[in-house]
Amino acid sequence: MTALAAAQLGLKSVIFCPEAASPAFQVSDAHVCATYDDWEALARFAAQVQVVTYEFENVPLDTAEFLAQRVPLRPGARALAITQDRLQEKTFINGLGIETAPFAAVDDLDGLHRAVAAIGLPAVLKTRRFGYDGKGQATVRPGDDLAAAWEAIGRQSAILEGFVPFDREVSIIAARRADDAFAAYEVTQNVHRNHILHTSTVPAEVGAATARQARSFACAIAGALDYVGVFAVELFVVGHGADERVIVNEIAPRVHNSGHWTQDGSVTSQFEQHVRAVAGWPLGETGRIGQVEMTNLIGDDVADWHEILAEPGAHLHLYGKAEARAGRKMGHVNRIWPDGAACPRGSSKSC
Amino acid sequence: MTALAAAQLGLKSVIFCPEAASPAFQVSDAHVCATYDDWEALARFAAQVQVVTYEFENVPLDTAEFLAQRVPLRPGARALAITQDRLQEKTFINGLGIETAPFAAVDDLDGLHRAVAAIGLPAVLKTRRFGYDGKGQATVRPGDDLAAAWEAIGRQSAILEGFVPFDREVSIIAARRADDAFAAYEVTQNVHRNHILHTSTVPAEVGAATARQARSFACAIAGALDYVGVFAVELFVVGHGADERVIVNEIAPRVHNSGHWTQDGSVTSQFEQHVRAVAGWPLGETGRIGQVEMTNLIGDDVADWHEILAEPGAHLHLYGKAEARAGRKMGHVNRIWPDGAACPRGSSKSC
């Protein structure tokens, strides 16, 4: 989707991807298909482009640094380094005076026992690196066998995170340019199913002060990372009324699934915004053009594509993946309706 | 732009184009670069795809028919045959009971004299085939040397068209599916400069009855051509008040420059609509989401791209062409603002 946004602005994309069936190859001028440690291929890739960006936060740091020595890398390798490691990430966020879930580092089973003593239960044991969509996580409840949890995550360096009694999950998508220009979209409310994002709706059910807090957190995080491009901050909403506030769950250093609504629901899509930021161009307007609900099409959900095409006001996006597998994101649909009106579709919980 | 719309719906495009620097190659899965009479290359192309469409009405008829024998061609070769020839096209339109400018066939200089006697002057001499953006045309005024006009258009088979005393030029973009499903966008008002489209604005300054007439003409034309896909009908608005009516200038059997506003100003872009129609999928909603002005960036106009990017509410589209030449369409910008409001930009005549 970033390549499509770049093409609309007359830019050619060259895609580096280890997967032979990368959908981005279908919509780009050229591509290099190689592993992340194929230095010769990376050098060849770098020689073809004026700037490099990434859409995946688990690009190895060595790969990012190799490219950054040859061509501008936006966002930089530091954003990647910090967000790849849950311990570094949470330490960084707390260092900005921003609240996260309570956490403790866990490097072995003894460490897990100490962490449980410090944080309490229930809690979630998460690998420090390479987790997404619920992978690399184990919930630990009172009475659970800690050794089993330690086995479940593969005995890797981890953190234990205290449970946050949140009411809602929200996120904020924002962009920053190298010169500190900053633009955020409205806060998005997210519902997950089986640890995978199911729907994002805008506007979110948060007070104005809470929305301002989310925006100020995003701005502080971007500045401290000297970030260039679009990023997401995932947040928990806790407390009620005047006590309502957000605490940071994690940072995604890339365009984000919870920002897909901007493709049809905002003046500038997050993909175009990312291209603008990375190119050093003016950031686009982030205004919302109506109420929006984004629904992911996971696995067999995509079989409904024909009905969605027939639905007034629905914008279907399919990713060109060869095969629908359980849990695989195959596409999404954005539904837009005017502020103040009811969603024309009756089937969704949120509209 | 059609390839981008197809990609958004998860479809892969294969592009056939004789030009080595075709921008569509930058955003498609595969391409064949060959001349329109390279039958081997055409057969190879046909073997790679499930359906063929075209964006250019001067594809040779032999080429279209060759492909149509191998794979579904939508729209069909007949739409191409009729719209490639101004004489056939106008005869076809009049045959539907729809008014055009008065015209007469011209095959030689004597014929031009006879046509002038029949139609009167001023009039425009236009080659029957391969004219666009004012090319292959000569205006003939009283006292002009007819032999010079005949030379000017290269002594090719032509028609002489009477001048139409029109107030405004408008167009209607519509789509038809093979099963006769039909959907039209709102009438668009067009301003040309040097025979090239400069701006398209929606809504157009036409009465409701005139808009209904335009829609019914488009519907009749599409049905009579058994048309599949998006097309444009260019119209002249003549008369005032209760006498206001439209007469047909020409039919474009493809997505059309005066429909580019739909990318940002409508629920479904004309490009997505074309893909839906060609694929046999449900047609999308054609509602307008505000007032829209599309401005072409011709030649050096494109140098303003950076200012346009900084303009709130402006949507920039650049085509990825290698070089800006005078008269060459390099991109366009869509400006959207709410109904009832004034355009936020002060510089345009129309807003």
PDB file of N, CA and C in Angstrom, chain A residues 3-4 7-13 25-29 177 264 266-268 272 276 280-285 289 305-306 308-320, chain B residues 3-4 7-13 25-29 177 264 266-268 272 276 280-285 289 305-306 308-320:
ATOM      1  N   ALA A   3       3.738   1.409  -1.607  1.00  0.00           N
ATOM      2  CA  ALA A   3       4.177   1.514  -3.004  1.00  0.00           C
ATOM      3  C   ALA A   3       3.085   2.139  -3.872  1.00  0.00           C
ATOM      4  N   LEU A   4       1.832   1.792  -3.606  1.00  0.00           N
ATOM      5  CA  LEU A   4       0.717   2.391  -4.357  1.00  0.00           C
ATOM      6  C   LEU A   4       0.646   3.896  -4.088  1.00  0.00           C
ATOM      7  N   ALA A   7       3.449   5.603  -5.926  1.00  0.00           N
ATOM      8  CA  ALA A   7       3.170   5.667  -7.371  1.00  0.00           C
ATOM      9  C   ALA A   7       2.211   6.804  -7.690  1.00  0.00           C
ATOM     10  N   GLN A   8       1.220   7.011  -6.829  1.00  0.00           N
ATOM     11  CA  GLN A   8       0.270   8.101  -7.061  1.00  0.00           C
ATOM     12  C   GLN A   8       0.968   9.452  -7.075  1.00  0.00           C
ATOM     13  N   LEU A   9       2.084   9.535  -6.351  1.00  0.00           N
ATOM     14  CA  LEU A   9       2.854  10.781  -6.328  1.00  0.00           C
ATOM     15  C   LEU A   9       3.987  10.759  -7.354  1.00  0.00           C
ATOM     16  N   GLY A  10       3.946   9.800  -8.267  1.00  0.00           N
ATOM     17  CA  GLY A  10       4.924   9.780  -9.353  1.00  0.00           C
ATOM     18  C   GLY A  10       6.265   9.179  -8.978  1.00  0.00           C
ATOM     19  N   LEU A  11       6.342   8.549  -7.809  1.00  0.00           N
ATOM     20  CA  LEU A  11       7.613   7.961  -7.361  1.00  0.00           C
ATOM     21  C   LEU A  11       7.684   6.486  -7.726  1.00  0.00           C
ATOM     22  N   LYS A  12       8.857   6.042  -8.074  1.00  0.00           N
ATOM     23  CA  LYS A  12       9.072   4.615  -8.332  1.00  0.00           C
ATOM     24  C   LYS A  12       9.562   3.945  -7.054  1.00  0.00           C
ATOM     25  N   SER A  13       9.072   2.737  -6.823  1.00  0.00           N
ATOM     26  CA  SER A  13       9.517   1.974  -5.661  1.00  0.00           C
ATOM     27  C   SER A  13      10.337   0.773  -6.097  1.00  0.00           C
ATOM     28  N   PHE A  25       5.767  -6.715  -4.854  1.00  0.00           N
ATOM     29  CA  PHE A  25       6.433  -6.905  -6.159  1.00  0.00           C
ATOM     30  C   PHE A  25       5.463  -6.638  -7.310  1.00  0.00           C
ATOM     31  N   GLN A  26       4.149  -6.850  -7.052  1.00  0.00           N
ATOM     32  CA  GLN A  26       3.136  -6.692  -8.111  1.00  0.00           C
ATOM     33  C   GLN A  26       2.905  -5.232  -8.495  1.00  0.00           C
ATOM     34  N   VAL A  27       3.344  -4.318  -7.645  1.00  0.00           N
ATOM     35  CA  VAL A  27       2.997  -2.908  -7.863  1.00  0.00           C
ATOM     36  C   VAL A  27       4.218  -1.993  -7.800  1.00  0.00           C
ATOM     37  N   SER A  28       5.383  -2.555  -8.082  1.00  0.00           N
ATOM     38  CA  SER A  28       6.585  -1.736  -7.973  1.00  0.00           C
ATOM     39  C   SER A  28       7.422  -1.852  -9.233  1.00  0.00           C
ATOM     40  N   ASP A  29       8.319  -0.895  -9.368  1.00  0.00           N
ATOM     41  CA  ASP A  29       9.107  -0.795 -10.587  1.00  0.00           C
ATOM     42  C   ASP A  29      10.169  -1.889 -10.671  1.00  0.00           C
ATOM     43  N   ARG A 177       8.452  14.692  10.419  1.00  0.00           N
ATOM     44  CA  ARG A 177       9.520  14.904   9.436  1.00  0.00           C
ATOM     45  C   ARG A 177      10.831  15.188  10.158  1.00  0.00           C
ATOM     46  N   ASP A 264      -9.459   5.820   3.199  1.00  0.00           N
ATOM     47  CA  ASP A 264     -10.737   6.291   2.662  1.00  0.00           C
ATOM     48  C   ASP A 264     -11.419   7.280   3.601  1.00  0.00           C
ATOM     49  N   SER A 266      -9.755   9.715   5.550  1.00  0.00           N
ATOM     50  CA  SER A 266      -9.027  10.949   5.826  1.00  0.00           C
ATOM     51  C   SER A 266      -8.592  11.591   4.510  1.00  0.00           C
ATOM     52  N   VAL A 267      -8.271  12.855   4.586  1.00  0.00           N
ATOM     53  CA  VAL A 267      -7.807  13.579   3.397  1.00  0.00           C
ATOM     54  C   VAL A 267      -6.520  12.958   2.862  1.00  0.00           C
ATOM     55  N   THR A 268      -5.618  12.607   3.771  1.00  0.00           N
ATOM     56  CA  THR A 268      -4.333  12.009   3.385  1.00  0.00           C
ATOM     57  C   THR A 268      -4.243  10.632   4.024  1.00  0.00           C
ATOM     58  N   GLU A 272       0.351   7.679   2.092  1.00  0.00           N
ATOM     59  CA  GLU A 272       0.835   8.908   1.456  1.00  0.00           C
ATOM     60  C   GLU A 272       1.590   9.759   2.474  1.00  0.00           C
ATOM     61  N   ARG A 276       5.323  11.159   2.117  1.00  0.00           N
ATOM     62  CA  ARG A 276       5.626  12.588   2.234  1.00  0.00           C
ATOM     63  C   ARG A 276       6.719  12.827   3.280  1.00  0.00           C
ATOM     64  N   GLY A 280      10.634  14.042   2.708  1.00  0.00           N
ATOM     65  CA  GLY A 280      10.894  15.402   3.177  1.00  0.00           C
ATOM     66  C   GLY A 280       9.924  16.414   2.608  1.00  0.00           C
ATOM     67  N   TRP A 281       8.775  15.957   2.176  1.00  0.00           N
ATOM     68  CA  TRP A 281       7.754  16.816   1.582  1.00  0.00           C
ATOM     69  C   TRP A 281       6.796  17.310   2.663  1.00  0.00           C
ATOM     70  N   PRO A 282       5.971  18.324   2.346  1.00  0.00           N
ATOM     71  CA  PRO A 282       5.010  18.793   3.349  1.00  0.00           C
ATOM     72  C   PRO A 282       4.101  17.651   3.805  1.00  0.00           C
ATOM     73  N   LEU A 283       3.817  17.608   5.091  1.00  0.00           N
ATOM     74  CA  LEU A 283       2.871  16.603   5.585  1.00  0.00           C
ATOM     75  C   LEU A 283       1.468  16.977   5.118  1.00  0.00           C
ATOM     76  N   GLY A 284       0.650  15.974   4.856  1.00  0.00           N
ATOM     77  CA  GLY A 284      -0.712  16.205   4.364  1.00  0.00           C
ATOM     78  C   GLY A 284      -1.687  16.425   5.503  1.00  0.00           C
ATOM     79  N   GLU A 285      -2.852  16.922   5.139  1.00  0.00           N
ATOM     80  CA  GLU A 285      -3.926  17.186   6.095  1.00  0.00           C
ATOM     81  C   GLU A 285      -4.406  15.852   6.677  1.00  0.00           C
ATOM     82  N   ILE A 289     -13.041  12.529   7.244  1.00  0.00           N
ATOM     83  CA  ILE A 289     -14.139  12.948   6.374  1.00  0.00           C
ATOM     84  C   ILE A 289     -15.469  12.295   6.764  1.00  0.00           C
ATOM     85  N   TRP A 305     -15.784 -11.064  -0.016  1.00  0.00           N
ATOM     86  CA  TRP A 305     -15.395  -9.888  -0.799  1.00  0.00           C
ATOM     87  C   TRP A 305     -16.477  -9.438  -1.777  1.00  0.00           C
ATOM     88  N   HIS A 306     -17.208 -10.356  -2.340  1.00  0.00           N
ATOM     89  CA  HIS A 306     -18.190  -9.975  -3.361  1.00  0.00           C
ATOM     90  C   HIS A 306     -19.353  -9.209  -2.738  1.00  0.00           C
ATOM     91  N   ILE A 308     -19.132  -7.449   0.009  1.00  0.00           N
ATOM     92  CA  ILE A 308     -18.607  -6.144   0.430  1.00  0.00           C
ATOM     93  C   ILE A 308     -18.574  -5.184  -0.764  1.00  0.00           C
ATOM     94  N   LEU A 309     -18.204  -5.701  -1.936  1.00  0.00           N
ATOM     95  CA  LEU A 309     -18.176  -4.856  -3.140  1.00  0.00           C
ATOM     96  C   LEU A 309     -19.560  -4.284  -3.450  1.00  0.00           C
ATOM     97  N   ALA A 310     -20.599  -5.021  -3.076  1.00  0.00           N
ATOM     98  CA  ALA A 310     -21.967  -4.590  -3.396  1.00  0.00           C
ATOM     99  C   ALA A 310     -22.546  -3.642  -2.345  1.00  0.00           C
ATOM    100  N   GLU A 311     -21.787  -3.405  -1.289  1.00  0.00           N
ATOM    101  CA  GLU A 311     -22.298  -2.623  -0.152  1.00  0.00           C
ATOM    102  C   GLU A 311     -22.005  -1.134  -0.364  1.00  0.00           C
ATOM    103  N   PRO A 312     -23.035  -0.298  -0.388  1.00  0.00           N
ATOM    104  CA  PRO A 312     -22.790   1.143  -0.606  1.00  0.00           C
ATOM    105  C   PRO A 312     -21.878   1.721   0.476  1.00  0.00           C
ATOM    106  N   GLY A 313     -20.925   2.512   0.064  1.00  0.00           N
ATOM    107  CA  GLY A 313     -20.052   3.193   1.022  1.00  0.00           C
ATOM    108  C   GLY A 313     -18.923   2.344   1.568  1.00  0.00           C
ATOM    109  N   ALA A 314     -18.839   1.084   1.172  1.00  0.00           N
ATOM    110  CA  ALA A 314     -17.754   0.227   1.652  1.00  0.00           C
ATOM    111  C   ALA A 314     -16.586   0.284   0.663  1.00  0.00           C
ATOM    112  N   HIS A 315     -15.394   0.418   1.205  1.00  0.00           N
ATOM    113  CA  HIS A 315     -14.186   0.443   0.369  1.00  0.00           C
ATOM    114  C   HIS A 315     -13.392  -0.831   0.644  1.00  0.00           C
ATOM    115  N   LEU A 316     -13.314  -1.676  -0.350  1.00  0.00           N
ATOM    116  CA  LEU A 316     -12.619  -2.960  -0.192  1.00  0.00           C
ATOM    117  C   LEU A 316     -11.150  -2.822  -0.587  1.00  0.00           C
ATOM    118  N   HIS A 317     -10.298  -3.409   0.232  1.00  0.00           N
ATOM    119  CA  HIS A 317      -8.860  -3.458  -0.079  1.00  0.00           C
ATOM    120  C   HIS A 317      -8.418  -4.914   0.059  1.00  0.00           C
ATOM    121  N   LEU A 318      -7.915  -5.472  -1.007  1.00  0.00           N
ATOM    122  CA  LEU A 318      -7.385  -6.844  -0.952  1.00  0.00           C
ATOM    123  C   LEU A 318      -5.897  -6.782  -1.267  1.00  0.00           C
ATOM    124  N   TYR A 319      -5.136  -7.697  -0.638  1.00  0.00           N
ATOM    125  CA  TYR A 319      -3.687  -7.550  -0.665  1.00  0.00           C
ATOM    126  C   TYR A 319      -2.983  -8.370  -1.748  1.00  0.00           C
ATOM    127  N   GLY A 320      -3.739  -9.145  -2.514  1.00  0.00           N
ATOM    128  CA  GLY A 320      -3.083  -9.907  -3.577  1.00  0.00           C
ATOM    129  C   GLY A 320      -2.244 -11.050  -3.048  1.00  0.00           C
TER     130      GLY A 320
ATOM    131  N   ALA B   3      -4.288   0.384 -13.181  1.00  0.00           N
ATOM    132  CA  ALA B   3      -3.485  -0.679 -12.554  1.00  0.00           C
ATOM    133  C   ALA B   3      -3.429  -0.489 -11.042  1.00  0.00           C
ATOM    134  N   LEU B   4      -3.338   0.756 -10.591  1.00  0.00           N
ATOM    135  CA  LEU B   4      -3.338   1.013  -9.145  1.00  0.00           C
ATOM    136  C   LEU B   4      -4.673   0.604  -8.527  1.00  0.00           C
ATOM    137  N   ALA B   7      -4.853  -3.133  -8.323  1.00  0.00           N
ATOM    138  CA  ALA B   7      -3.998  -3.650  -7.247  1.00  0.00           C
ATOM    139  C   ALA B   7      -4.682  -3.502  -5.893  1.00  0.00           C
ATOM    140  N   GLN B   8      -5.388  -2.400  -5.688  1.00  0.00           N
ATOM    141  CA  GLN B   8      -6.101  -2.186  -4.423  1.00  0.00           C
ATOM    142  C   GLN B   8      -7.138  -3.278  -4.193  1.00  0.00           C
ATOM    143  N   LEU B   9      -7.663  -3.826  -5.288  1.00  0.00           N
ATOM    144  CA  LEU B   9      -8.643  -4.909  -5.179  1.00  0.00           C
ATOM    145  C   LEU B   9      -7.979  -6.285  -5.271  1.00  0.00           C
ATOM    146  N   GLY B  10      -6.662  -6.320  -5.171  1.00  0.00           N
ATOM    147  CA  GLY B  10      -5.958  -7.595  -5.127  1.00  0.00           C
ATOM    148  C   GLY B  10      -5.723  -8.223  -6.487  1.00  0.00           C
ATOM    149  N   LEU B  11      -5.963  -7.480  -7.556  1.00  0.00           N
ATOM    150  CA  LEU B  11      -5.782  -8.010  -8.912  1.00  0.00           C
ATOM    151  C   LEU B  11      -4.401  -7.659  -9.440  1.00  0.00           C
ATOM    152  N   LYS B  12      -3.848  -8.580 -10.182  1.00  0.00           N
ATOM    153  CA  LYS B  12      -2.572  -8.311 -10.849  1.00  0.00           C
ATOM    154  C   LYS B  12      -2.841  -7.794 -12.260  1.00  0.00           C
ATOM    155  N   SER B  13      -2.050  -6.839 -12.691  1.00  0.00           N
ATOM    156  CA  SER B  13      -2.175  -6.324 -14.052  1.00  0.00           C
ATOM    157  C   SER B  13      -0.956  -6.708 -14.882  1.00  0.00           C
ATOM    158  N   PHE B  25       4.096   0.409 -16.415  1.00  0.00           N
ATOM    159  CA  PHE B  25       5.058  -0.663 -16.134  1.00  0.00           C
ATOM    160  C   PHE B  25       5.565  -0.567 -14.688  1.00  0.00           C
ATOM    161  N   GLN B  26       5.568   0.656 -14.143  1.00  0.00           N
ATOM    162  CA  GLN B  26       6.108   0.872 -12.789  1.00  0.00           C
ATOM    163  C   GLN B  26       5.206   0.287 -11.702  1.00  0.00           C
ATOM    164  N   VAL B  27       3.964  -0.014 -12.042  1.00  0.00           N
ATOM    165  CA  VAL B  27       2.994  -0.397 -10.999  1.00  0.00           C
ATOM    166  C   VAL B  27       2.249  -1.674 -11.351  1.00  0.00           C
ATOM    167  N   SER B  28       2.859  -2.502 -12.186  1.00  0.00           N
ATOM    168  CA  SER B  28       2.163  -3.711 -12.610  1.00  0.00           C
ATOM    169  C   SER B  28       3.046  -4.927 -12.412  1.00  0.00           C
ATOM    170  N   ASP B  29       2.384  -6.066 -12.429  1.00  0.00           N
ATOM    171  CA  ASP B  29       3.071  -7.314 -12.123  1.00  0.00           C
ATOM    172  C   ASP B  29       3.975  -7.759 -13.264  1.00  0.00           C
ATOM    173  N   ARG B 177     -22.153  -2.672 -17.009  1.00  0.00           N
ATOM    174  CA  ARG B 177     -21.707  -4.063 -16.966  1.00  0.00           C
ATOM    175  C   ARG B 177     -22.374  -4.835 -18.094  1.00  0.00           C
ATOM    176  N   ASP B 264     -10.770  11.294  -5.702  1.00  0.00           N
ATOM    177  CA  ASP B 264     -10.813  11.843  -4.345  1.00  0.00           C
ATOM    178  C   ASP B 264     -12.169  12.442  -4.011  1.00  0.00           C
ATOM    179  N   SER B 266     -15.281  11.142  -5.044  1.00  0.00           N
ATOM    180  CA  SER B 266     -16.411  10.213  -5.073  1.00  0.00           C
ATOM    181  C   SER B 266     -16.101   8.990  -4.227  1.00  0.00           C
ATOM    182  N   VAL B 267     -17.126   8.275  -3.877  1.00  0.00           N
ATOM    183  CA  VAL B 267     -16.949   7.056  -3.082  1.00  0.00           C
ATOM    184  C   VAL B 267     -16.121   6.030  -3.863  1.00  0.00           C
ATOM    185  N   THR B 268     -16.399   5.898  -5.153  1.00  0.00           N
ATOM    186  CA  THR B 268     -15.696   4.935  -6.004  1.00  0.00           C
ATOM    187  C   THR B 268     -15.009   5.728  -7.124  1.00  0.00           C
ATOM    188  N   GLU B 272     -11.494   2.366 -10.257  1.00  0.00           N
ATOM    189  CA  GLU B 272     -12.057   1.200  -9.573  1.00  0.00           C
ATOM    190  C   GLU B 272     -13.354   0.767 -10.257  1.00  0.00           C
ATOM    191  N   ARG B 276     -14.219  -2.871 -11.697  1.00  0.00           N
ATOM    192  CA  ARG B 276     -15.413  -3.615 -11.262  1.00  0.00           C
ATOM    193  C   ARG B 276     -16.246  -4.045 -12.470  1.00  0.00           C
ATOM    194  N   GLY B 280     -16.833  -7.845 -13.985  1.00  0.00           N
ATOM    195  CA  GLY B 280     -18.186  -8.362 -13.776  1.00  0.00           C
ATOM    196  C   GLY B 280     -18.618  -8.288 -12.322  1.00  0.00           C
ATOM    197  N   TRP B 281     -17.982  -7.406 -11.558  1.00  0.00           N
ATOM    198  CA  TRP B 281     -18.293  -7.252 -10.134  1.00  0.00           C
ATOM    199  C   TRP B 281     -19.366  -6.173  -9.962  1.00  0.00           C
ATOM    200  N   PRO B 282     -19.958  -6.081  -8.762  1.00  0.00           N
ATOM    201  CA  PRO B 282     -20.955  -5.026  -8.532  1.00  0.00           C
ATOM    202  C   PRO B 282     -20.345  -3.647  -8.796  1.00  0.00           C
ATOM    203  N   LEU B 283     -21.115  -2.780  -9.427  1.00  0.00           N
ATOM    204  CA  LEU B 283     -20.640  -1.411  -9.625  1.00  0.00           C
ATOM    205  C   LEU B 283     -20.638  -0.687  -8.280  1.00  0.00           C
ATOM    206  N   GLY B 284     -19.706   0.220  -8.103  1.00  0.00           N
ATOM    207  CA  GLY B 284     -19.582   0.957  -6.844  1.00  0.00           C
ATOM    208  C   GLY B 284     -20.471   2.187  -6.818  1.00  0.00           C
ATOM    209  N   GLU B 285     -20.623   2.711  -5.609  1.00  0.00           N
ATOM    210  CA  GLU B 285     -21.422   3.905  -5.399  1.00  0.00           C
ATOM    211  C   GLU B 285     -20.749   5.090  -6.096  1.00  0.00           C
ATOM    212  N   ILE B 289     -18.558  13.410  -2.674  1.00  0.00           N
ATOM    213  CA  ILE B 289     -18.346  13.670  -1.246  1.00  0.00           C
ATOM    214  C   ILE B 289     -18.088  15.149  -0.955  1.00  0.00           C
ATOM    215  N   TRP B 305       4.384  21.299  -8.004  1.00  0.00           N
ATOM    216  CA  TRP B 305       3.961  20.154  -7.200  1.00  0.00           C
ATOM    217  C   TRP B 305       4.209  20.347  -5.709  1.00  0.00           C
ATOM    218  N   HIS B 306       5.283  21.006  -5.355  1.00  0.00           N
ATOM    219  CA  HIS B 306       5.628  21.119  -3.938  1.00  0.00           C
ATOM    220  C   HIS B 306       4.638  22.038  -3.217  1.00  0.00           C
ATOM    221  N   ILE B 308       1.556  22.507  -4.168  1.00  0.00           N
ATOM    222  CA  ILE B 308       0.278  21.784  -4.116  1.00  0.00           C
ATOM    223  C   ILE B 308       0.271  20.805  -2.942  1.00  0.00           C
ATOM    224  N   LEU B 309       1.406  20.147  -2.714  1.00  0.00           N
ATOM    225  CA  LEU B 309       1.503  19.210  -1.588  1.00  0.00           C
ATOM    226  C   LEU B 309       1.248  19.908  -0.255  1.00  0.00           C
ATOM    227  N   ALA B 310       1.583  21.200  -0.188  1.00  0.00           N
ATOM    228  CA  ALA B 310       1.443  21.936   1.071  1.00  0.00           C
ATOM    229  C   ALA B 310       0.043  22.526   1.246  1.00  0.00           C
ATOM    230  N   GLU B 311      -0.806  22.357   0.249  1.00  0.00           N
ATOM    231  CA  GLU B 311      -2.129  22.999   0.260  1.00  0.00           C
ATOM    232  C   GLU B 311      -3.148  22.081   0.940  1.00  0.00           C
ATOM    233  N   PRO B 312      -3.802  22.555   2.003  1.00  0.00           N
ATOM    234  CA  PRO B 312      -4.771  21.680   2.677  1.00  0.00           C
ATOM    235  C   PRO B 312      -5.897  21.250   1.730  1.00  0.00           C
ATOM    236  N   GLY B 313      -6.249  20.012   1.766  1.00  0.00           N
ATOM    237  CA  GLY B 313      -7.378  19.527   0.970  1.00  0.00           C
ATOM    238  C   GLY B 313      -7.058  19.246  -0.485  1.00  0.00           C
ATOM    239  N   ALA B 314      -5.830  19.493  -0.908  1.00  0.00           N
ATOM    240  CA  ALA B 314      -5.455  19.203  -2.301  1.00  0.00           C
ATOM    241  C   ALA B 314      -4.882  17.790  -2.392  1.00  0.00           C
ATOM    242  N   HIS B 315      -5.318  17.068  -3.407  1.00  0.00           N
ATOM    243  CA  HIS B 315      -4.817  15.710  -3.631  1.00  0.00           C
ATOM    244  C   HIS B 315      -3.990  15.717  -4.910  1.00  0.00           C
ATOM    245  N   LEU B 316      -2.709  15.512  -4.779  1.00  0.00           N
ATOM    246  CA  LEU B 316      -1.809  15.551  -5.935  1.00  0.00           C
ATOM    247  C   LEU B 316      -1.655  14.159  -6.538  1.00  0.00           C
ATOM    248  N   HIS B 317      -1.719  14.119  -7.864  1.00  0.00           N
ATOM    249  CA  HIS B 317      -1.473  12.872  -8.591  1.00  0.00           C
ATOM    250  C   HIS B 317      -0.428  13.159  -9.662  1.00  0.00           C
ATOM    251  N   LEU B 318       0.685  12.474  -9.599  1.00  0.00           N
ATOM    252  CA  LEU B 318       1.721  12.622 -10.629  1.00  0.00           C
ATOM    253  C   LEU B 318       1.872  11.290 -11.338  1.00  0.00           C
ATOM    254  N   TYR B 319       2.191  11.369 -12.644  1.00  0.00           N
ATOM    255  CA  TYR B 319       2.092  10.164 -13.471  1.00  0.00           C
ATOM    256  C   TYR B 319       3.412   9.407 -13.647  1.00  0.00           C
ATOM    257  N   GLY B 320       4.491   9.933 -13.094  1.00  0.00           N
ATOM    258  CA  GLY B 320       5.745   9.211 -13.230  1.00  0.00           C
ATOM    259  C   GLY B 320       6.315   9.261 -14.635  1.00  0.00           C
TER     260      GLY B 320
END
